[in-house]
Short mmCIF file of C-alpha atoms in Angstrom, two decimals:
data_model
loop_
_atom_site.label_atom_id
_atom_site.label_comp_id
_atom_site.label_asym_id
_atom_site.label_seq_id
_atom_site.Cartn_x
_atom_site.Cartn_y
_atom_site.Cartn_z
CA MET A 194 84.63 111.73 83.50
CA ARG A 195 83.97 114.94 85.42
CA ILE A 196 87.64 115.42 86.17
CA VAL A 197 88.55 115.44 82.47
CA ARG A 198 85.90 118.11 81.77
CA PHE A 199 87.15 119.99 84.82
CA LEU A 200 90.71 120.14 83.49
CA ALA A 201 89.62 120.76 79.89
CA ALA A 202 87.76 123.87 81.02
CA ALA A 203 91.09 125.60 81.76
CA SER A 204 92.71 124.75 78.39
CA PRO A 205 91.41 122.07 76.02
CA LEU A 206 94.51 122.51 73.89
CA ALA A 207 96.92 121.88 76.77
CA LEU A 208 94.96 118.83 77.89
CA ALA A 209 94.92 117.48 74.31
CA GLY A 210 98.67 118.12 74.09
CA ALA A 211 99.24 116.28 77.39
CA ALA A 212 97.16 113.34 76.14
CA LEU A 213 99.00 113.24 72.78
CA ALA A 214 102.40 113.42 74.50
CA GLY A 215 101.34 110.61 76.86
CA MET A 216 100.12 108.46 73.99
CA LEU A 217 103.35 109.07 72.03
CA GLY A 218 105.38 108.28 75.13
CA GLY A 219 103.50 105.03 75.66
CA ALA A 220 103.90 104.15 72.01
CA ALA A 221 107.62 104.94 72.20
CA LEU A 222 107.98 102.63 75.22
CA ALA A 223 106.07 99.88 73.44
CA GLY A 224 108.32 100.41 70.42
CA ALA A 225 111.37 100.09 72.63
CA ILE A 226 110.01 96.77 73.91
CA GLY A 227 109.54 95.58 70.34
CA MET A 228 113.09 96.64 69.48
CA ILE A 229 114.45 94.76 72.52
CA ASP A 230 112.51 91.69 71.47
CA ARG A 231 113.95 91.84 67.91
CA LEU A 232 117.48 92.42 69.21
CA LEU A 233 117.22 89.39 71.45
CA ALA A 234 115.63 87.23 68.74
CA ASP A 235 118.19 87.88 66.02
CA GLY A 236 121.28 88.48 68.14
CA GLY A 237 121.47 92.17 67.21
CA TRP A 238 122.17 93.02 70.84
CA ARG A 239 125.81 92.03 70.31
CA SER A 240 126.38 94.97 67.96
CA LEU A 241 124.10 97.46 69.80
CA GLY A 242 126.97 99.83 70.51
CA GLN A 243 128.45 99.79 67.02
CA GLY A 244 125.70 100.72 64.55
CA PRO A 245 122.58 102.84 63.93
CA GLN A 246 120.54 100.49 66.09
CA GLY A 247 122.27 101.85 69.19
CA LEU A 248 121.43 105.41 68.19
CA ALA A 249 117.84 104.42 67.50
CA TYR A 250 117.58 102.74 70.87
CA LEU A 251 119.00 105.83 72.64
CA ALA A 252 116.66 108.12 70.72
CA GLY A 253 113.71 105.91 71.73
CA ALA A 254 114.72 105.98 75.40
CA LEU A 255 115.10 109.79 75.36
CA ALA A 256 111.73 110.12 73.55
CA VAL A 257 110.04 108.06 76.25
CA GLY A 258 111.49 110.23 79.00
CA GLY A 259 110.82 113.55 77.24
CA LEU A 260 107.26 112.73 76.18
CA THR A 261 106.21 111.37 79.57
CA TYR A 262 107.75 114.46 81.28
CA LEU A 263 105.89 116.74 78.89
CA SER A 264 102.62 114.98 79.48
CA GLY A 265 102.97 115.08 83.27
CA SER A 266 104.10 118.70 83.45
CA LEU A 267 101.23 119.90 81.18
CA VAL A 268 98.64 118.20 83.36
CA ALA A 269 100.35 119.36 86.57
CA GLY A 270 100.16 122.94 85.34
CA LEU A 271 96.53 122.57 84.34
CA MET A 272 95.69 120.99 87.67
CA GLN A 273 97.31 123.73 89.76
CA ARG A 274 95.49 126.47 87.82
CA ARG A 275 92.15 124.70 88.05
CA LEU A 276 92.54 123.84 91.73
CA ALA A 277 93.54 127.44 92.56
CA GLY A 278 90.48 128.67 90.68
CA LEU A 279 88.24 126.09 92.37
CA ARG A 280 89.52 127.01 95.85
CA GLN A 281 88.85 130.69 95.18
CA GLN A 282 85.41 129.80 93.73
CA LEU A 283 84.58 127.77 96.86
CA CYS A 284 85.68 130.63 99.11
CA GLU A 285 83.55 133.07 97.13
CA ARG A 286 80.58 130.71 97.18
CA ILE A 287 80.93 130.19 100.94
CA LEU A 288 81.04 133.96 101.45
CA ALA A 289 78.00 134.39 99.18
CA THR A 290 75.94 131.68 100.88
CA GLU A 291 73.38 132.73 103.47
CA LEU A 292 74.67 132.32 106.98
CA VAL A 293 71.82 130.11 108.03
CA ARG A 294 72.69 127.60 105.29
CA LEU A 295 76.40 127.65 106.31
CA GLU A 296 75.39 127.00 109.92
CA LYS A 297 73.18 124.11 108.78
CA LEU A 298 76.08 122.58 106.74
CA GLY A 299 78.47 122.97 109.68
CA GLY A 300 82.15 123.79 109.81
CA ALA A 301 83.22 120.17 109.43
CA ALA A 302 81.43 119.84 106.08
CA LEU A 303 83.04 123.03 104.78
CA LEU A 304 86.50 121.99 105.99
CA THR A 305 86.04 118.61 104.26
CA LEU A 306 85.23 120.35 101.00
CA LEU A 307 88.23 122.69 101.28
CA SER A 308 90.76 120.05 102.38
CA ASP A 309 89.94 116.36 102.00
CA ASP A 310 87.82 116.64 98.81
CA LEU A 311 90.21 119.08 97.13
CA ASN A 312 93.21 116.87 98.01
CA ARG A 313 91.53 113.79 96.44
CA LEU A 314 90.76 115.86 93.39
CA ALA A 315 94.40 116.96 93.13
CA GLN A 316 95.64 113.38 93.51
CA GLY A 317 93.28 112.19 90.78
CA ALA A 318 94.31 114.93 88.40
CA ALA A 319 97.99 114.12 89.01
CA ALA A 320 97.31 110.51 88.05
CA LEU A 321 95.86 111.37 84.59
CA PRO A 322 99.18 111.39 82.72
CA VAL A 323 100.04 108.00 84.24
CA LEU A 324 96.72 106.64 82.98
CA VAL A 325 97.25 108.03 79.49
CA ILE A 326 100.77 106.54 79.31
CA ASP A 327 99.70 103.16 80.66
CA LEU A 328 96.76 102.88 78.27
CA SER A 329 98.95 104.01 75.39
CA ILE A 330 101.46 101.26 76.24
CA CYS A 331 98.63 98.71 76.26
CA LEU A 332 97.26 99.90 72.91
CA ALA A 333 100.70 99.99 71.35
CA ILE A 334 101.42 96.44 72.47
CA LEU A 335 98.06 95.30 71.05
CA ALA A 336 99.01 96.99 67.82
CA TYR A 337 102.37 95.22 67.87
CA ILE A 338 100.62 91.86 68.35
CA ALA A 339 98.27 92.68 65.47
CA VAL A 340 101.32 93.25 63.25
CA LEU A 341 102.87 89.95 64.36
CA SER A 342 99.66 87.94 63.88
CA PRO A 343 96.12 89.20 63.19
CA ALA A 344 94.71 85.87 64.40
CA LEU A 345 96.52 86.13 67.74
CA PHE A 346 95.37 89.73 68.03
CA LEU A 347 91.74 88.64 67.73
CA LEU A 348 92.23 86.12 70.55
CA VAL A 349 93.92 88.74 72.75
CA ALA A 350 91.35 91.45 71.98
CA GLY A 351 88.52 89.07 72.89
CA GLY A 352 90.14 88.26 76.22
CA GLN A 353 90.70 91.99 76.93
CA ALA A 354 87.08 92.78 76.15
CA LEU A 355 85.88 90.21 78.69
CA THR A 356 88.39 91.57 81.25
CA LEU A 357 87.12 95.13 80.75
CA LEU A 358 83.54 94.03 81.23
CA ALA A 359 84.49 92.46 84.55
CA MET A 360 86.33 95.66 85.51
CA ALA A 361 83.23 97.76 84.68
CA VAL A 362 81.25 95.74 87.26
CA PHE A 363 83.99 96.28 89.87
CA PHE A 364 84.12 100.00 89.19
CA GLY A 365 80.33 100.36 89.47
CA ARG A 366 80.51 98.87 92.97
CA TYR A 367 83.59 100.95 93.76
CA GLU A 368 81.78 104.19 92.98
CA THR A 369 78.87 103.14 95.20
CA ARG A 370 81.23 102.42 98.10
CA LEU A 371 82.98 105.76 97.61
CA ARG A 372 79.68 107.63 97.99
CA ALA A 373 78.83 105.55 101.13
CA ALA A 374 82.21 106.51 102.64
CA GLN A 375 81.66 110.27 102.40
CA PRO A 376 79.73 110.73 105.70
CA GLY A 377 82.48 108.93 107.61
CA ARG A 378 85.14 111.26 106.26
CA GLN A 379 83.04 114.26 107.30
CA ALA A 380 82.44 112.78 110.78
CA LEU A 381 86.21 112.28 111.20
CA MET A 382 86.78 115.93 110.30
CA GLN A 383 84.21 116.84 112.92
CA CYS A 384 86.19 114.83 115.49
CA PHE A 385 89.36 116.71 114.56
CA GLN A 386 87.50 120.03 114.77
CA LEU A 387 86.31 119.14 118.30
CA LEU A 388 89.78 117.94 119.31
CA VAL A 389 91.33 121.27 118.32
CA GLY A 390 88.51 123.45 119.68
CA ALA A 391 88.13 121.66 123.02
CA THR A 392 91.78 120.93 123.86
CA LYS A 393 91.65 122.50 127.35
CA PRO A 394 88.64 120.66 128.74
CA LEU A 395 89.87 117.43 127.19
CA LYS A 396 93.27 117.79 128.84
CA GLN A 397 91.71 118.64 132.19
CA ARG A 398 89.29 115.70 132.55
CA GLN A 399 90.28 112.08 132.04
CA ALA A 400 86.62 111.02 131.86
CA LEU A 401 85.96 113.49 129.06
CA ARG A 402 89.10 112.31 127.21
CA ASP A 403 87.96 108.67 127.53
CA ALA A 404 84.47 109.55 126.33
CA PHE A 405 85.90 111.45 123.35
CA LEU A 406 88.25 108.62 122.38
CA ASP A 407 85.96 105.69 123.15
CA GLN A 408 82.54 106.99 122.16
CA LEU A 409 83.33 109.42 119.36
CA TYR A 410 86.82 109.21 117.85
CA ARG A 411 87.51 105.47 117.80
CA PRO A 412 84.01 104.48 116.45
CA THR A 413 84.39 107.13 113.74
CA VAL A 414 87.90 105.98 112.79
CA GLN A 415 86.74 102.36 112.73
CA GLN A 416 83.90 103.31 110.38
CA VAL A 417 86.35 105.19 108.15
CA MET A 418 88.68 102.13 108.20
CA ARG A 419 85.79 99.79 107.31
CA ASP A 420 84.77 102.06 104.44
CA ALA A 421 88.38 102.22 103.25
CA ASP A 422 88.77 98.46 103.56
CA ARG A 423 85.68 97.91 101.41
CA CYS A 424 87.08 100.19 98.74
CA ASN A 425 90.56 98.75 98.98
CA SER A 426 89.25 95.17 98.77
CA LEU A 427 87.59 96.00 95.51
CA GLY A 428 90.77 97.60 94.18
CA VAL A 429 92.84 94.53 95.17
CA GLY A 430 90.13 92.27 93.67
CA MET A 431 90.25 94.17 90.38
CA ASP A 432 94.05 93.77 90.21
CA SER A 433 93.83 90.07 91.08
CA VAL A 434 91.12 89.38 88.50
CA ALA A 435 93.14 91.26 85.87
CA LYS A 436 96.25 89.16 86.54
CA VAL A 437 94.26 85.89 86.41
CA ALA A 438 92.60 87.06 83.21
CA PHE A 439 96.03 87.70 81.62
CA LEU A 440 97.32 84.28 82.57
CA LEU A 441 94.16 82.61 81.30
CA ALA A 442 94.48 84.57 78.08
CA VAL A 443 98.07 83.44 77.62
CA GLY A 444 96.97 79.84 78.27
CA SER A 445 94.23 80.21 75.70
CA ILE A 446 96.71 81.54 73.14
CA LEU A 447 99.06 78.63 73.73
CA LEU A 448 96.21 76.10 73.54
CA ALA A 449 94.95 77.69 70.32
CA ALA A 450 98.42 77.60 68.83
CA ALA A 451 98.74 73.94 69.80
CA TRP A 452 95.36 73.03 68.27
CA LEU A 453 95.79 75.23 65.21
CA PRO A 454 99.44 74.95 64.12
CA GLY A 455 98.88 77.49 61.36
CA LEU A 456 97.70 80.18 63.76
CA ALA A 457 101.15 81.80 64.09
CA GLY A 458 104.80 80.95 63.57
CA GLY A 459 107.01 80.10 66.51
CA GLU A 460 108.85 83.39 66.64
CA ALA A 461 105.60 85.39 66.22
CA LEU A 462 103.97 83.34 68.98
CA ARG A 463 106.87 83.86 71.36
CA SER A 464 107.05 87.61 70.71
CA ALA A 465 103.26 88.05 71.03
CA VAL A 466 103.13 86.17 74.31
CA LEU A 467 106.09 88.08 75.80
CA ALA A 468 104.64 91.41 74.65
CA TYR A 469 101.22 90.49 76.05
CA MET A 470 102.73 89.50 79.40
CA PHE A 471 104.52 92.89 79.56
CA MET A 472 101.03 94.42 79.37
CA VAL A 473 100.20 93.11 82.84
CA THR A 474 102.08 95.88 84.66
CA PRO A 475 100.74 98.92 82.76
CA PHE A 476 97.22 97.42 82.77
CA SER A 477 97.34 96.94 86.54
CA SER A 478 98.72 100.44 86.93
CA ALA A 479 95.90 101.78 84.79
CA LEU A 480 93.33 100.06 87.04
CA ASN A 481 94.88 101.59 90.15
CA THR A 482 94.98 104.99 88.50
CA LEU A 483 91.33 104.65 87.46
CA ALA A 484 90.46 103.95 91.10
CA ARG A 485 92.11 107.23 92.10
CA LEU A 486 90.25 109.00 89.29
CA PHE A 487 86.93 107.59 90.54
CA GLU A 488 87.78 109.02 93.98
CA ALA A 489 88.62 112.36 92.39
CA ASP A 490 85.40 112.24 90.37
CA ALA A 491 83.37 111.52 93.53
CA ALA A 492 85.09 114.43 95.33
CA LEU A 493 84.41 116.78 92.36
CA ALA A 494 80.76 115.68 92.17
CA LYS A 495 80.39 116.39 95.93
CA ILE A 496 81.93 119.81 95.51
CA GLN A 497 79.68 120.65 92.57
CA ARG A 498 76.61 119.38 94.44
CA SER A 499 77.41 121.31 97.64
CA GLU A 500 74.60 123.54 98.88
CA LEU A 501 76.52 126.75 98.29
CA ALA A 502 75.28 129.81 96.49
CA ALA A 503 76.73 131.11 93.30
CA ALA A 504 79.16 133.98 93.70
CA GLU A 505 77.33 137.08 94.90
CA PRO A 506 77.94 140.35 93.01
CA ALA A 507 79.37 143.00 95.31
CA GLY A 508 76.82 145.64 96.22
CA PRO A 509 77.50 149.35 95.84
CA ALA A 510 79.29 150.38 99.03
CA ALA A 511 80.13 153.95 98.13
CA ALA A 512 77.11 155.47 99.86
CA VAL A 513 77.26 153.33 102.98
CA GLY A 514 78.67 156.17 105.08
CA ALA A 515 75.62 158.34 104.34
CA VAL A 516 73.09 155.80 105.68
CA GLN A 517 71.25 157.17 108.75
CA THR A 518 68.84 154.43 109.82
CA LEU A 519 68.50 150.64 109.44
CA GLY A 520 65.78 148.37 110.66
CA LEU A 521 63.08 145.74 110.27
CA ARG A 522 59.42 146.02 109.41
CA GLY A 523 57.05 143.14 110.09
CA ALA A 524 59.99 140.80 110.22
CA ARG A 525 59.47 137.15 111.23
CA TYR A 526 61.98 134.34 111.50
CA ARG A 527 61.38 130.70 112.57
CA HIS A 528 64.13 128.17 113.24
CA ARG A 529 63.70 124.58 112.09
CA ASP A 530 65.31 121.37 113.31
CA GLU A 531 67.28 118.92 111.14
CA ALA A 532 64.04 117.16 110.13
CA GLY A 533 62.54 120.47 108.99
CA ARG A 534 60.07 120.72 111.90
CA PRO A 535 59.35 124.32 113.01
CA GLY A 536 60.96 125.49 116.25
CA PHE A 537 61.45 128.80 118.01
CA ALA A 538 59.78 131.78 116.25
CA LEU A 539 60.71 135.43 116.40
CA GLY A 540 58.40 138.26 115.37
CA PRO A 541 56.65 140.05 113.93
CA LEU A 542 59.22 142.75 114.70
CA ASP A 543 59.32 146.48 113.94
CA LEU A 544 62.59 148.01 114.99
CA GLU A 545 64.85 150.88 113.82
CA LEU A 546 68.47 151.62 114.59
CA ARG A 547 69.66 155.24 114.27
CA ARG A 548 73.08 156.80 113.98
CA GLY A 549 74.38 158.35 117.20
CA GLU A 550 72.29 156.03 119.37
CA ILE A 551 73.01 153.01 121.56
CA VAL A 552 70.33 150.34 121.67
CA LEU A 553 70.63 147.67 124.35
CA LEU A 554 69.30 144.23 123.42
CA LYS A 555 68.34 142.14 126.46
CA GLY A 556 66.64 138.81 127.05
CA GLY A 557 67.16 135.47 128.66
CA ASN A 558 69.19 132.62 127.18
CA GLY A 559 67.39 131.30 124.14
CA SER A 560 65.17 134.36 123.83
CA GLY A 561 66.41 135.11 120.30
CA LYS A 562 68.93 137.90 120.89
CA THR A 563 71.51 136.51 118.51
CA THR A 564 68.88 135.73 115.87
CA LEU A 565 67.52 139.31 116.10
CA ALA A 566 71.05 140.73 115.91
CA LYS A 567 71.79 138.66 112.81
CA LEU A 568 68.52 139.81 111.22
CA LEU A 569 69.39 143.46 111.93
CA ALA A 570 72.96 142.92 110.63
CA GLY A 571 71.65 141.39 107.39
CA LEU A 572 73.24 137.98 108.11
CA TYR A 573 69.80 136.34 108.28
CA ARG A 574 67.15 137.24 105.72
CA PRO A 575 63.64 137.76 107.25
CA GLN A 576 61.30 134.97 106.22
CA GLU A 577 58.50 137.53 106.27
CA GLY A 578 58.66 141.32 106.31
CA SER A 579 61.57 143.38 105.05
CA LEU A 580 64.82 145.11 105.89
CA LEU A 581 64.71 148.91 105.96
CA LEU A 582 67.48 151.14 104.61
CA ASP A 583 66.85 154.80 105.58
CA GLY A 584 63.18 153.89 106.10
CA ALA A 585 62.67 152.32 102.68
CA PRO A 586 62.28 148.52 102.15
CA LEU A 587 65.37 146.91 100.65
CA GLU A 588 64.42 145.75 97.16
CA ALA A 589 67.65 144.10 95.96
CA GLY A 590 70.08 141.78 97.74
CA SER A 591 71.40 142.57 101.20
CA ALA A 592 75.08 142.99 100.27
CA ARG A 593 75.00 146.78 100.61
CA TYR A 594 72.96 146.55 103.80
CA ARG A 595 75.52 144.28 105.39
CA GLU A 596 78.25 146.75 104.49
CA CYS A 597 76.67 149.16 106.98
CA PHE A 598 77.61 146.87 109.94
CA GLY A 599 80.72 145.94 111.77
CA ALA A 600 80.32 143.27 114.45
CA SER A 601 82.07 141.56 117.31
CA TRP A 602 80.31 138.24 118.14
CA SER A 603 80.84 136.56 121.51
CA ASP A 604 80.94 133.06 119.94
CA ASP A 605 83.20 133.96 117.04
CA VAL A 606 86.43 135.58 118.29
CA GLN A 607 88.80 135.04 115.38
CA PRO A 608 92.57 134.63 115.74
CA LEU A 609 93.23 136.66 112.56
CA ILE A 610 92.32 140.34 112.28
CA HIS A 611 93.07 142.93 109.63
CA LEU A 612 94.53 146.32 110.48
CA PRO A 613 94.94 149.05 107.84
CA ALA A 614 98.36 149.54 106.32
CA ALA A 615 97.99 153.07 104.86
CA ALA A 616 100.31 155.56 106.60
CA GLY A 617 97.73 157.70 108.48
CA ALA A 618 95.45 154.78 109.31
CA ALA A 619 98.34 152.62 110.46
CA GLN A 620 99.44 155.34 112.93
CA GLU A 621 95.89 155.56 114.32
CA ALA A 622 95.73 151.76 114.53
CA GLU A 623 99.05 151.60 116.43
CA ALA A 624 97.88 154.24 118.90
CA LEU A 625 94.64 152.30 119.56
CA TRP A 626 96.60 149.04 119.84
CA ARG A 627 98.78 150.55 122.55
CA SER A 628 95.83 152.23 124.31
CA PHE A 629 94.22 148.79 124.65
CA GLY A 630 97.38 147.42 126.25
CA LEU A 631 98.01 144.95 123.42
CA ASP A 632 101.56 145.99 122.48
CA ALA A 633 103.07 144.25 125.53
CA ALA A 634 101.65 140.91 124.47
CA LEU A 635 101.93 141.33 120.66
CA PRO A 636 103.92 144.13 118.98
CA PHE A 637 101.82 146.09 116.49
CA ARG A 638 102.05 145.52 112.77
CA ALA A 639 99.68 146.45 109.97
CA GLY A 640 97.95 144.00 107.69
CA TRP A 641 96.64 140.57 108.68
CA VAL A 642 97.71 139.88 112.27
CA ASP A 643 97.72 136.47 113.96
CA CYS A 644 96.29 136.99 117.47
CA SER A 645 96.05 133.30 118.39
CA ALA A 646 98.65 133.76 121.15
CA LEU A 647 96.47 136.40 122.90
CA SER A 648 93.86 135.59 125.53
CA THR A 649 90.15 135.69 124.62
CA GLY A 650 89.72 139.11 126.17
CA GLN A 651 92.78 140.44 124.36
CA ARG A 652 91.54 139.02 121.05
CA GLN A 653 88.23 140.85 121.66
CA ARG A 654 90.17 144.07 122.22
CA ALA A 655 92.15 143.52 119.04
CA ALA A 656 88.90 142.87 117.14
CA LEU A 657 87.46 146.11 118.55
CA VAL A 658 90.52 148.02 117.31
CA GLY A 659 89.68 146.76 113.82
CA LEU A 660 86.06 147.78 114.20
CA LEU A 661 86.92 151.29 115.42
CA LEU A 662 89.18 151.78 112.44
CA GLY A 663 86.49 150.76 110.00
CA ASP A 664 83.96 152.94 108.19
CA SER A 665 80.78 151.04 109.13
CA PRO A 666 78.13 153.41 110.48
CA PHE A 667 76.61 150.72 112.74
CA LEU A 668 78.20 148.26 115.16
CA VAL A 669 77.00 145.06 116.83
CA LEU A 670 78.86 144.44 120.12
CA ASP A 671 77.90 141.06 121.54
CA GLU A 672 78.86 140.61 125.23
CA TRP A 673 82.18 142.31 124.51
CA ALA A 674 82.87 143.05 128.18
CA ALA A 675 82.22 139.47 129.36
CA ASN A 676 85.91 138.42 129.13
CA GLN A 677 87.46 141.77 130.11
CA ASP A 678 89.10 142.63 133.41
CA PRO A 679 87.46 145.30 135.65
CA ALA A 680 89.58 148.13 134.26
CA TYR A 681 88.60 147.49 130.63
CA ARG A 682 84.96 146.88 131.63
CA ARG A 683 84.85 150.34 133.19
CA ARG A 684 86.59 151.84 130.19
CA TYR A 685 84.11 150.08 127.83
CA TYR A 686 81.02 151.48 129.49
CA GLN A 687 82.37 154.85 130.61
CA ASP A 688 84.60 155.79 127.63
CA ILE A 689 84.35 153.61 124.55
CA LEU A 690 80.58 153.37 124.14
CA PRO A 691 79.88 157.06 124.80
CA GLY A 692 82.71 157.84 122.41
CA LEU A 693 81.02 155.79 119.69
CA ARG A 694 77.81 157.76 120.27
CA ARG A 695 79.71 161.06 119.96
CA ARG A 696 81.24 159.82 116.66
CA GLY A 697 77.69 159.43 115.32
CA LEU A 698 77.82 155.61 115.14
CA GLY A 699 74.78 153.43 115.79
CA VAL A 700 75.45 150.62 118.27
CA LEU A 701 73.44 147.49 118.96
CA LEU A 702 74.69 146.43 122.35
CA ILE A 703 74.00 142.84 123.55
CA SER A 704 74.73 142.46 127.24
CA HIS A 705 73.53 141.08 130.53
CA ASP A 706 75.56 143.63 132.49
CA ASP A 707 73.84 146.08 134.84
CA GLU A 708 76.07 148.93 133.57
CA ALA A 709 74.83 148.46 129.98
CA GLU A 710 71.44 150.18 130.46
CA ALA A 711 73.13 153.17 132.07
CA CYS A 712 74.83 154.07 128.78
CA ALA A 713 72.02 153.08 126.39
CA ASP A 714 69.39 155.29 124.76
CA ARG A 715 66.74 152.57 124.26
CA VAL A 716 66.27 149.04 125.52
CA VAL A 717 64.90 146.18 123.43
CA GLU A 718 63.85 143.25 125.54
CA LEU A 719 62.86 139.95 123.96
CA ARG A 720 60.11 137.91 125.55
CA ALA A 721 58.38 134.91 123.87
CA GLY A 722 59.67 135.98 120.46
CA GLN A 723 58.37 139.53 120.77
CA ALA A 724 60.38 142.75 121.19
CA LEU A 725 59.41 145.19 123.93
CA VAL A 726 61.02 148.60 123.24
CA ARG A 727 61.35 151.21 125.98
CA PRO A 728 63.64 154.19 126.79
CA ALA A 729 66.64 153.32 128.88
CA ALA A 730 66.65 154.28 132.54
CA ALA A 731 68.45 157.58 133.06
CA GLY A 732 71.96 157.01 134.24
CA SER A 733 75.11 158.94 134.95
CA LEU A 734 77.01 157.24 132.12
CA ARG A 735 74.79 158.55 129.34
CA ALA A 736 76.15 161.44 127.26
CA PRO A 737 74.13 163.90 125.22
CA GLN A 738 73.49 162.70 121.67
CA LEU A 739 75.39 164.69 119.05
CA ASP A 740 74.55 165.33 115.45
CA PRO A 741 76.44 162.74 113.34
CA ALA A 742 77.36 165.52 110.94
#
């Protein structure tokens, strides 16, 4: 199974040790059962506390506990290491995957991978020691029956082979149903995502709440329940068939013993039947554990098949501060719908951003402003044409190119921001934090800061503090002033943006505000997928351009 290979990749020796300890623990438990059977048969239980048999029994009990604990703890350690590595690998692959592919997958699919699928994988891995122990008990009991009577063993082994064939059919259908249930799980995660993201409108409007619950959430939950019922019915069916098979096998043994008196002696027959009946519980447990392992295998297969890129090597960022111009040459980009049909097209585009300059990007809704900004920021790769770094086409990956940009996106105001913790930088960060009026709502602290309690406008200010403290030579500011009060709008256009120009930063400013053109150097207006570039209208807010050096 995939999950076994997954755990073995961390430490084959530890996994082998866990399997050996589990097998020995199962064998010790089966041995204890045999000892109990002999003590009851010959009356030795009366002297259990007086001779070596008591010590042997105690040693066996301690061996069962110690070996099963060792097996479980070894697998638990392996599982935690592998899951931690897999989580980090998934995070790295998500960060390395092109943004357009992540947008196509959707946040719900990514959250399902990182939560639901990883949880099912963890549960399956935790069940491995139980499976090994249960199977070891079953094998040890079969070995005990073989010692008691080889003829009875052949009867039992034949019955078990037929039972296992029936279980193989069940598990084949179980795996199919697990795959069919995956879209429902993802749809449920999408419902939760909407519930958390749209709490305010859902609380305000009863009709919207009813539509969410009746048309989206309940049908999705019902589908998930139907999928779960189908899987559970197979699991219950497997367990029921296994119990019936055991009883039929016992009946067959008794009939065979009646028809063939020489098959086994009375004591051997009694001990074999009792030992075989004891197998019912570990065998049923093994079937339930296998079902969990199949779920874990399906989750692991989904993770491994996910449309995520391999980890991207970090580009050289040392020379980013020296970059003077970025741009596009002959760049084209065409969106496609879910069926792959071509949609809105942008380009061909020739555009350059320069340090110490503010470029205003304008256009109506749906004109392609965000697409163009993502192309310029290196988040989308041009389908035709090339990115330019200091006038030269970018030949390798775009990691270094992206390092040149810091961005604040209107549709992506994150609750967590990072502020530098080094002594000098932290002092500058605290001063900026106070100057933006954030200290009254959230006291300053360096490192990762949770801004979820702030308003949208305050979170945008906090994000801008992080951008101003960074070393990116170019910034994308997407409708930053849209959620600001009049005082901060004035400060943005009259103080912050001219200050960025004076610092020698290049700014791509996306805005519908009338004040925006007054502080810009050039205007790029998008119409029908084409970019019309013109000088900005002269305005009182523009400041003279300084040499970045």
